[in-house]
Short mmCIF file of C-alpha atoms in Angstrom, two decimals:
data_model
loop_
_atom_site.label_atom_id
_atom_site.label_comp_id
_atom_site.label_asym_id
_atom_site.label_seq_id
_atom_site.Cartn_x
_atom_site.Cartn_y
_atom_site.Cartn_z
CA MET A 1 21.89 35.07 -17.79
CA PRO A 2 23.77 38.28 -16.66
CA PRO A 3 25.22 38.07 -13.12
CA PRO A 4 24.65 41.12 -10.70
CA PRO A 5 26.49 44.48 -10.65
CA GLY A 6 30.09 43.94 -9.19
CA TYR A 7 29.11 40.55 -8.79
CA VAL A 8 32.76 37.98 -9.15
CA VAL A 9 31.12 34.78 -11.40
CA ASN A 10 33.07 31.59 -10.31
CA PHE A 11 32.25 29.04 -12.80
CA ALA A 12 34.76 26.19 -11.25
CA ASP A 13 33.64 26.32 -7.69
CA PRO A 14 30.31 28.04 -7.42
CA PRO A 15 28.04 28.41 -4.35
CA GLN A 16 25.18 25.81 -4.44
CA GLU A 17 22.26 25.98 -2.37
CA GLY A 18 20.38 22.99 -0.98
CA VAL A 19 22.74 19.94 -0.95
CA THR A 20 22.76 18.99 2.26
CA VAL A 21 18.90 18.95 2.90
CA MET A 22 18.76 16.93 -0.54
CA TRP A 23 20.76 14.33 1.14
CA THR A 24 19.71 13.71 4.29
CA VAL A 25 15.74 13.59 3.46
CA CYS A 26 16.77 11.13 0.76
CA ILE A 27 19.01 9.46 3.03
CA VAL A 28 16.65 9.46 5.54
CA GLU A 29 13.15 8.65 3.38
CA ASN A 30 15.35 5.75 1.34
CA ILE A 31 15.99 3.98 4.64
CA LEU A 32 12.44 4.30 5.35
CA ALA A 33 10.93 3.11 2.46
CA VAL A 34 13.65 0.26 2.16
CA LEU A 35 12.43 -0.80 5.63
CA PHE A 36 8.60 -0.63 4.77
CA LEU A 37 9.01 -2.21 1.75
CA ALA A 38 11.26 -5.19 3.40
CA GLN A 39 8.25 -5.53 5.32
CA ARG A 40 5.80 -5.97 2.86
CA PHE A 41 7.58 -8.88 0.85
CA TYR A 42 8.15 -10.73 4.09
CA THR A 43 4.37 -10.79 5.11
CA LYS A 44 3.56 -11.59 1.91
CA ILE A 45 6.38 -14.30 1.41
CA PHE A 46 6.68 -16.03 5.11
CA ILE A 47 3.38 -14.97 6.56
CA VAL A 48 0.45 -14.77 4.07
CA ARG A 49 2.53 -17.18 0.99
CA LYS A 50 1.16 -15.45 -1.66
CA PHE A 51 2.82 -13.16 -3.88
CA GLN A 52 1.16 -11.08 -5.76
CA VAL A 53 0.42 -8.98 -8.92
CA GLU A 54 0.75 -5.82 -6.29
CA ASP A 55 3.82 -7.23 -5.21
CA ALA A 56 5.62 -6.84 -8.77
CA THR A 57 4.13 -3.34 -9.23
CA VAL A 58 5.43 -1.75 -6.22
CA LEU A 59 8.90 -3.26 -6.73
CA LEU A 60 8.71 -1.58 -9.61
CA ALA A 61 7.80 2.00 -8.47
CA TRP A 62 10.48 1.35 -5.89
CA LEU A 63 13.30 0.79 -9.01
CA SER A 64 12.16 3.67 -10.87
CA SER A 65 12.34 5.83 -7.70
CA VAL A 66 15.06 4.65 -6.59
CA ALA A 67 16.45 5.45 -10.48
CA THR A 68 14.66 9.40 -10.27
CA GLN A 69 16.45 10.17 -6.76
CA GLY A 70 19.63 8.83 -8.48
CA HIS A 71 19.38 11.43 -11.34
CA LEU A 72 18.16 14.35 -9.39
CA LEU A 73 21.41 13.40 -6.09
CA HIS A 74 23.72 13.45 -10.00
CA LEU A 75 22.74 16.91 -10.53
CA TYR A 76 23.87 18.17 -7.13
CA TYR A 77 26.94 16.32 -7.12
CA LEU A 78 27.92 18.36 -10.79
CA LYS A 79 26.86 21.38 -9.25
CA ALA A 80 24.10 21.84 -11.68
CA VAL A 81 21.24 22.65 -9.52
CA GLY A 82 20.81 25.14 -6.49
CA VAL A 83 23.74 27.19 -8.48
CA HIS A 84 22.96 30.42 -10.50
CA ALA A 85 22.33 30.45 -13.61
CA PHE A 86 25.11 33.24 -14.06
CA GLU A 87 27.59 30.96 -12.91
CA MET A 88 26.65 27.85 -15.27
CA PRO A 89 28.45 27.13 -18.20
CA ILE A 90 26.89 26.09 -21.06
CA GLN A 91 28.25 22.68 -21.13
CA ARG A 92 27.03 21.94 -17.50
CA TYR A 93 23.68 23.78 -18.31
CA ILE A 94 22.93 21.09 -21.09
CA VAL A 95 23.61 18.03 -18.45
CA PHE A 96 21.17 19.84 -16.41
CA SER A 97 18.43 19.96 -19.32
CA LYS A 98 19.55 15.97 -20.10
CA ILE A 99 18.52 14.99 -16.59
CA ILE A 100 15.85 17.15 -16.22
CA PHE A 101 14.34 15.53 -19.09
CA SER A 102 14.94 12.34 -18.14
CA ALA A 103 14.14 12.42 -14.64
CA PRO A 104 10.31 12.94 -14.92
CA LEU A 105 9.86 10.24 -17.47
CA ILE A 106 11.34 8.15 -14.81
CA TYR A 107 9.41 9.12 -12.25
CA THR A 108 5.84 9.19 -14.13
CA VAL A 109 6.81 5.21 -14.13
CA THR A 110 6.89 5.46 -10.03
CA VAL A 111 3.72 7.39 -10.20
CA GLY A 112 1.78 5.18 -11.96
CA ALA A 113 3.01 1.99 -10.99
CA ALA A 114 2.64 2.74 -7.02
CA LYS A 115 -1.10 3.77 -8.15
CA ALA A 116 -1.79 0.67 -10.25
CA THR A 117 -0.77 -0.86 -6.80
CA LEU A 118 -3.34 0.41 -4.56
CA CYS A 119 -5.69 -0.24 -7.08
CA LEU A 120 -4.98 -3.63 -7.43
CA PHE A 121 -5.49 -3.88 -3.65
CA TYR A 122 -8.76 -2.34 -3.72
CA ARG A 123 -10.21 -5.11 -6.24
CA ARG A 124 -10.20 -7.95 -3.84
CA ILE A 125 -11.89 -5.33 -0.78
CA ASN A 126 -15.19 -5.59 -2.27
CA PRO A 127 -16.38 -8.46 -5.28
CA ALA A 128 -19.46 -6.56 -6.18
CA GLN A 129 -19.29 -6.16 -10.27
CA SER A 130 -20.11 -2.17 -9.60
CA PHE A 131 -16.94 -1.80 -7.29
CA GLN A 132 -14.67 -3.93 -9.44
CA ILE A 133 -15.71 -2.02 -12.67
CA GLY A 134 -15.11 1.58 -10.59
CA VAL A 135 -11.82 -0.60 -9.57
CA TRP A 136 -10.78 -0.84 -13.20
CA VAL A 137 -11.79 2.47 -14.27
CA LEU A 138 -9.56 4.08 -11.09
CA MET A 139 -6.44 1.78 -12.35
CA PHE A 140 -7.49 2.99 -16.13
CA ILE A 141 -7.50 6.96 -15.05
CA CYS A 142 -4.18 6.71 -12.70
CA VAL A 143 -2.07 4.36 -15.28
CA GLY A 144 -3.64 6.13 -18.30
CA SER A 145 -2.32 9.54 -17.20
CA SER A 146 1.30 8.83 -16.42
CA ALA A 147 1.93 6.89 -19.70
CA ALA A 148 0.53 10.69 -21.61
CA VAL A 149 2.04 12.07 -19.36
CA CYS A 150 5.52 10.45 -19.96
CA LEU A 151 4.46 10.59 -24.19
CA SER A 152 3.84 14.07 -23.94
CA LEU A 153 7.07 14.77 -22.17
CA LEU A 154 8.90 12.55 -24.12
CA PHE A 155 7.62 14.79 -27.77
CA ALA A 156 7.22 17.69 -26.47
CA CYS A 157 9.88 18.77 -28.96
CA ARG A 158 11.09 18.12 -32.64
CA PRO A 159 13.75 17.19 -32.88
CA ILE A 160 13.34 15.38 -29.35
CA SER A 161 17.43 16.64 -28.88
CA ALA A 162 15.96 20.06 -28.33
CA SER A 163 14.62 19.19 -24.68
CA TRP A 164 17.73 19.35 -23.75
CA ASP A 165 19.71 21.34 -26.04
CA PRO A 166 19.47 25.00 -25.47
CA LEU A 167 21.53 25.50 -28.66
CA GLN A 168 18.54 24.17 -31.10
CA ALA A 169 16.12 26.83 -29.27
CA GLY A 170 15.97 28.54 -32.27
CA THR A 171 14.97 26.15 -34.71
CA ALA A 172 13.00 23.83 -33.01
CA THR A 173 9.55 23.51 -32.55
CA CYS A 174 8.36 22.75 -28.65
CA LEU A 175 5.07 22.68 -26.77
CA ASP A 176 4.66 24.49 -24.01
CA ARG A 177 6.44 22.29 -21.42
CA PRO A 178 5.97 24.28 -18.47
CA ALA A 179 2.24 23.76 -18.94
CA ILE A 180 3.00 20.03 -19.10
CA TYR A 181 4.83 20.15 -15.63
CA VAL A 182 1.94 21.94 -14.18
CA ALA A 183 -0.64 19.34 -15.93
CA THR A 184 1.46 16.75 -14.30
CA ALA A 185 1.35 17.72 -10.39
CA ALA A 186 -2.73 18.54 -10.99
CA ILE A 187 -3.50 15.50 -12.63
CA GLY A 188 -1.56 13.51 -9.58
CA VAL A 189 -3.45 15.50 -7.21
CA LEU A 190 -6.90 14.47 -8.86
CA THR A 191 -5.78 11.11 -8.71
CA ASP A 192 -4.51 10.90 -5.52
CA VAL A 193 -7.95 12.30 -4.31
CA MET A 194 -9.88 9.36 -5.91
CA LEU A 195 -7.73 6.48 -4.51
CA LEU A 196 -8.25 7.80 -0.66
CA ALA A 197 -12.44 8.64 -1.57
CA PHE A 198 -12.93 5.44 -3.81
CA PRO A 199 -12.71 2.75 -0.89
CA LEU A 200 -14.52 4.98 1.67
CA PRO A 201 -18.17 3.90 1.48
CA THR A 202 -16.77 0.16 1.83
CA VAL A 203 -14.48 1.09 4.91
CA LEU A 204 -18.03 2.98 6.68
CA ASN A 205 -19.85 0.19 5.64
CA LEU A 206 -18.13 -2.80 7.72
CA LYS A 207 -19.57 -3.93 10.57
CA ILE A 208 -17.39 -2.68 13.03
CA LYS A 209 -17.24 -0.55 15.99
CA THR A 210 -16.52 3.43 15.68
CA ARG A 211 -12.84 3.04 16.58
CA GLN A 212 -11.78 0.61 14.36
CA LYS A 213 -13.78 2.44 11.51
CA VAL A 214 -11.63 5.55 12.25
CA ALA A 215 -8.49 3.50 12.90
CA LEU A 216 -9.21 2.61 9.15
CA VAL A 217 -10.01 6.27 7.83
CA GLY A 218 -7.07 7.29 9.57
CA LEU A 219 -5.16 4.88 7.59
CA PHE A 220 -5.97 5.94 4.38
CA ALA A 221 -5.75 9.46 5.86
CA LEU A 222 -2.07 8.44 6.26
CA GLY A 223 -1.82 7.26 2.90
CA SER A 224 -3.06 10.48 1.64
CA ILE A 225 0.20 12.55 2.63
CA THR A 226 1.08 12.24 -0.75
CA MET A 227 -1.83 13.91 -2.28
CA ILE A 228 -0.22 16.80 0.24
CA THR A 229 2.95 16.52 -1.27
CA SER A 230 1.70 16.85 -4.91
CA ILE A 231 -0.11 20.16 -4.24
CA VAL A 232 3.12 21.30 -2.34
CA ARG A 233 5.48 20.71 -5.60
CA LEU A 234 2.62 22.02 -7.63
CA PHE A 235 2.47 25.57 -5.76
CA ILE A 236 6.24 25.11 -5.71
CA LEU A 237 6.93 24.23 -9.26
CA LEU A 238 4.67 27.24 -11.18
CA PRO A 239 7.34 30.11 -9.76
CA SER A 240 10.26 28.17 -10.60
CA LEU A 241 8.91 27.32 -14.03
CA THR A 242 8.63 30.86 -14.87
CA SER A 243 11.55 32.02 -13.71
CA THR A 244 14.92 32.39 -15.79
CA ASP A 245 17.33 31.65 -13.22
CA GLN A 246 16.11 27.91 -13.41
CA THR A 247 19.35 26.24 -12.21
CA TYR A 248 18.68 27.65 -8.50
CA ALA A 249 14.47 27.86 -8.50
CA LEU A 250 14.31 23.96 -9.30
CA ARG A 251 16.14 22.56 -6.33
CA SER A 252 13.08 23.15 -3.94
CA GLY A 253 10.79 21.07 -6.72
CA THR A 254 13.55 18.33 -7.02
CA LEU A 255 13.85 17.74 -3.12
CA TRP A 256 9.87 16.87 -3.29
CA ILE A 257 9.67 14.80 -5.91
CA CYS A 258 12.19 12.66 -3.79
CA ILE A 259 9.84 13.19 -0.85
CA GLU A 260 7.05 11.85 -2.72
CA SER A 261 8.55 9.18 -4.62
CA ASN A 262 9.39 7.67 -1.33
CA LEU A 263 6.18 8.31 0.19
CA LEU A 264 4.68 6.39 -2.73
CA ILE A 265 6.36 3.47 -1.56
CA MET A 266 5.57 3.45 2.03
CA CYS A 267 2.06 4.36 1.15
CA CYS A 268 1.85 1.00 -1.08
CA CYS A 269 3.29 -1.03 2.43
CA LEU A 270 0.56 0.21 4.74
CA PRO A 271 -2.00 -2.21 4.01
CA THR A 272 0.17 -5.04 5.10
CA LEU A 273 1.66 -3.48 8.27
CA ARG A 274 -0.96 -5.00 10.76
CA GLN A 275 -0.51 -8.41 9.90
CA PHE A 276 3.25 -8.31 10.24
CA PHE A 277 3.14 -6.43 13.56
CA ARG A 278 0.21 -9.57 14.50
CA THR A 279 3.22 -11.77 13.78
CA VAL A 280 6.40 -10.32 14.90
CA ALA A 281 5.65 -7.60 17.09
CA PRO A 282 1.76 -8.55 18.35
CA SER A 283 2.21 -6.53 21.36
CA LEU A 284 3.03 -3.44 19.80
CA ILE A 285 -0.16 -3.19 18.53
CA GLY A 286 -2.31 -4.34 21.75
CA GLU A 287 -2.89 -8.19 20.70
CA SER A 288 -1.31 -11.34 22.87
CA LYS A 289 1.40 -12.88 21.43
CA GLY A 290 -0.50 -16.11 21.50
CA ALA A 291 -2.94 -14.40 18.68
CA SER A 292 -0.19 -13.92 16.28
CA THR A 293 0.87 -17.91 16.03
CA ALA A 294 -0.88 -18.27 12.11
CA ASP A 295 -3.07 -16.05 10.70
CA SER A 296 -6.30 -18.73 10.53
CA ALA A 297 -5.32 -20.76 13.36
CA GLY A 298 -4.87 -17.77 15.80
CA GLN A 299 -7.88 -15.75 14.91
CA LEU A 300 -9.75 -19.37 15.42
CA LYS A 301 -7.91 -19.84 19.02
CA SER A 302 -9.51 -16.52 19.97
CA TYR A 303 -12.73 -18.03 20.55
CA ALA A 304 -14.18 -21.21 22.73
CA LEU A 305 -13.02 -23.95 20.71
CA ARG A 306 -15.88 -26.30 20.65
CA THR A 307 -17.36 -29.51 18.72
CA TRP A 308 -20.42 -31.34 18.74
CA GLY A 309 -20.79 -34.36 20.76
CA GLY A 310 -17.13 -33.14 22.96
CA SER A 311 -17.08 -32.70 26.62
CA GLY A 312 -14.70 -31.87 28.99
CA GLY A 313 -14.33 -28.67 27.82
CA PRO A 314 -15.53 -25.31 28.27
CA PRO A 315 -19.03 -24.38 27.04
CA ALA A 316 -19.35 -22.57 23.85
CA ARG A 317 -19.67 -18.84 24.25
CA LYS A 318 -20.81 -16.11 21.62
CA PRO A 319 -17.89 -14.11 20.64
CA SER A 320 -17.52 -10.60 21.93
CA LYS A 321 -18.08 -7.60 19.96
CA ARG A 322 -14.32 -6.51 20.45
CA ARG A 323 -13.49 -10.27 18.63
CA ALA A 324 -15.55 -9.40 15.74
CA SER A 325 -14.59 -5.99 15.37
CA LYS A 326 -11.03 -6.94 15.01
CA GLN A 327 -11.69 -10.14 12.65
CA GLY A 328 -13.81 -7.26 10.48
CA LEU A 329 -10.47 -5.50 10.28
CA ASP A 330 -8.12 -8.09 10.24
CA THR A 331 -10.52 -9.40 7.11
CA PHE A 332 -10.45 -5.85 5.64
CA MET A 333 -6.68 -5.58 5.92
CA MET A 334 -5.53 -9.18 4.31
CA LEU A 335 -7.97 -10.28 1.71
CA ASP A 336 -7.57 -12.99 -1.13
CA ASP A 337 -8.69 -12.81 -4.44
CA ASP A 338 -11.05 -15.69 -3.64
CA GLU A 339 -12.86 -13.66 -0.59
CA PRO A 340 -16.45 -13.92 -0.27
CA ASP A 341 -18.57 -11.03 0.14
CA LYS A 342 -18.53 -10.56 3.90
CA THR A 343 -17.30 -7.32 5.53
CA SER A 344 -17.03 -8.61 9.29
CA LEU A 345 -17.49 -12.54 11.15
CA GLU A 346 -19.55 -12.79 13.66
CA GLY A 347 -18.58 -15.69 15.42
CA ILE A 348 -17.52 -19.26 14.63
CA GLY A 349 -18.95 -22.65 15.09
CA TRP A 350 -18.84 -26.43 13.92
CA ARG A 351 -20.55 -28.58 12.03
CA GLN A 352 -21.73 -32.40 12.20
CA ASP A 353 -20.02 -34.72 9.80
CA ALA A 354 -23.03 -36.88 8.70
CA ARG A 355 -20.70 -39.55 7.37
CA PHE A 356 -18.76 -40.49 10.13
CA GLY A 357 -21.54 -39.81 12.44
CA ALA A 358 -18.86 -37.62 14.76
CA SER A 359 -18.11 -33.76 14.67
CA THR A 360 -15.15 -32.44 12.91
CA ASP A 361 -13.61 -29.15 13.67
CA ILE A 362 -12.55 -26.83 11.56
CA ARG A 363 -8.74 -27.02 12.71
CA GLY A 364 -8.57 -30.23 11.14
CA GLY A 365 -8.97 -32.29 14.11
CA ARG A 366 -11.57 -34.81 14.68
CA ASP A 367 -13.44 -35.72 17.58
CA SER A 368 -14.01 -39.38 18.82
CA ARG A 369 -17.66 -40.90 18.29
CA ASP A 370 -19.89 -40.04 20.88
CA LYS A 371 -22.99 -42.43 21.81
CA GLY A 372 -24.63 -39.45 22.97
CA CYS A 373 -24.25 -37.63 19.17
CA PRO A 374 -27.06 -37.37 16.80
CA ASN A 375 -26.86 -38.69 13.34
CA SER A 376 -27.70 -35.36 12.34
CA VAL A 377 -27.52 -31.59 13.86
CA GLU A 378 -30.10 -28.98 12.45
CA ASP A 379 -30.03 -25.55 14.10
CA GLY A 380 -31.59 -25.30 17.31
CA ASP A 381 -31.40 -28.49 17.88
CA VAL A 382 -29.02 -29.30 20.21
CA ASP A 383 -27.19 -27.08 22.34
CA ALA A 384 -23.52 -27.07 22.48
CA GLY A 385 -22.98 -27.60 26.24
CA GLU A 386 -25.74 -30.91 26.29
CA PHE A 387 -22.52 -33.75 25.41
CA SER A 388 -19.96 -35.88 27.65
CA GLY A 389 -16.46 -36.73 26.42
CA ASP A 390 -13.16 -35.22 25.44
CA PHE A 391 -12.25 -33.58 22.36
CA GLU A 392 -8.67 -33.61 21.01
CA SER A 393 -6.32 -30.98 22.20
CA ASP A 394 -5.34 -27.49 20.43
CA ARG A 395 -1.86 -28.16 20.26
CA ASP A 396 -1.90 -29.91 16.75
CA ILE A 397 -3.55 -26.44 15.56
CA ILE A 398 -0.65 -25.16 14.37
CA THR A 399 0.62 -28.16 12.03
CA SER A 400 -2.95 -28.98 11.03
CA THR A 401 -4.63 -27.76 7.40
CA THR A 402 -5.59 -24.32 7.33
CA VAL A 403 -9.58 -24.60 6.17
CA ARG A 404 -11.13 -21.35 4.74
CA VAL A 405 -14.32 -20.22 6.74
CA GLU A 406 -16.67 -19.35 3.83
CA SER A 407 -19.21 -17.56 5.68
CA ILE A 408 -20.57 -18.18 9.49
CA ARG A 409 -24.07 -17.19 11.20
CA ILE A 410 -24.25 -17.02 14.89
CA ASP A 411 -27.25 -16.57 17.11
CA ARG A 412 -28.16 -16.91 20.86
CA ASN A 413 -28.46 -20.58 21.29
CA LYS A 414 -27.90 -21.44 17.22
CA THR A 415 -24.27 -22.07 15.93
CA GLY A 416 -24.13 -22.96 12.19
CA ILE A 417 -20.79 -23.43 9.75
CA ALA A 418 -20.37 -23.93 6.19
CA LEU A 419 -16.68 -24.57 5.06
#
């Protein structure tokens, strides 16, 4: 590319643009991404104590994201981007072409792994067969499109070395690589829209208050920020691909790739954020410290703890709508693979232990035998406040065995539970 008339070309130390912005964005966003990732792994390892497949995929996404950004920052270090082409020696341009060839290949791993992470999380939201099939179809589209883009970029030219060696341009056979880059950005926008829209029907059908639904929808909307960055990157990419001064024009495209790659990691870590703050800093989300001692135990203590045949304790009370909505939110945000088809918890009751003729609470403790306790309890036959006698202290709840609540039902004067 010829320089402008009268311009003195400086191959040794050409002026470069975008360096400060690029380094600032990468440093700040990488710190945030690492903090989000640390929060996720702390929650899954030390709080939930369950490391799952999506935790491995998000780690893969983060590693490939760091590798992609390292490649692009190396371009700035070599002054191979943000510099006009007429001040670019051919040797440095070859380095620029090699990195521009390899960085998108690594970035497709970031995109595919991050979106697979979200799909793996979605499969625990709703156990319905149609929903599960939809999740796997969505994962196939997200991962398959990333793989197709990767292969298209890798074998765009024959021989492959022509993708980065301009000296082979006259003899090589190449596909329209600018079109592939545009298709990559367009597919990214499409899959982002699908990932955002897919779980919304389940969220809107949760039996929680409107305020909680708005909070959940807001969480997904926050995750959709990657869709915005994909759109911005697409519009920036289009004019730069047709520019003859690509080493200068692609500085904005490289910046937005770094922004999007870090946002993908942070969005993958959003589902565990509420559980993390409930345990580490509950006051930041408006909850008391006692509610965050342990997930299952803390949720049970928020209700009136009562066993059949016990007295001396508070009468059983109906849980408030606020607690029920919080339970629905927590159930949605922290589901296990074997979670039943429940989207909200309406209350907690107790069961009669027919074998011992005494009552067993779901915290792991057992009341002493009470003469006033019947041999069997049917729904509606016994009022929870009719008996007398003491029941065990709640202090042992932290160390007792946690029992999963499979189904719960409560009416005005009826309580029943199945464990």
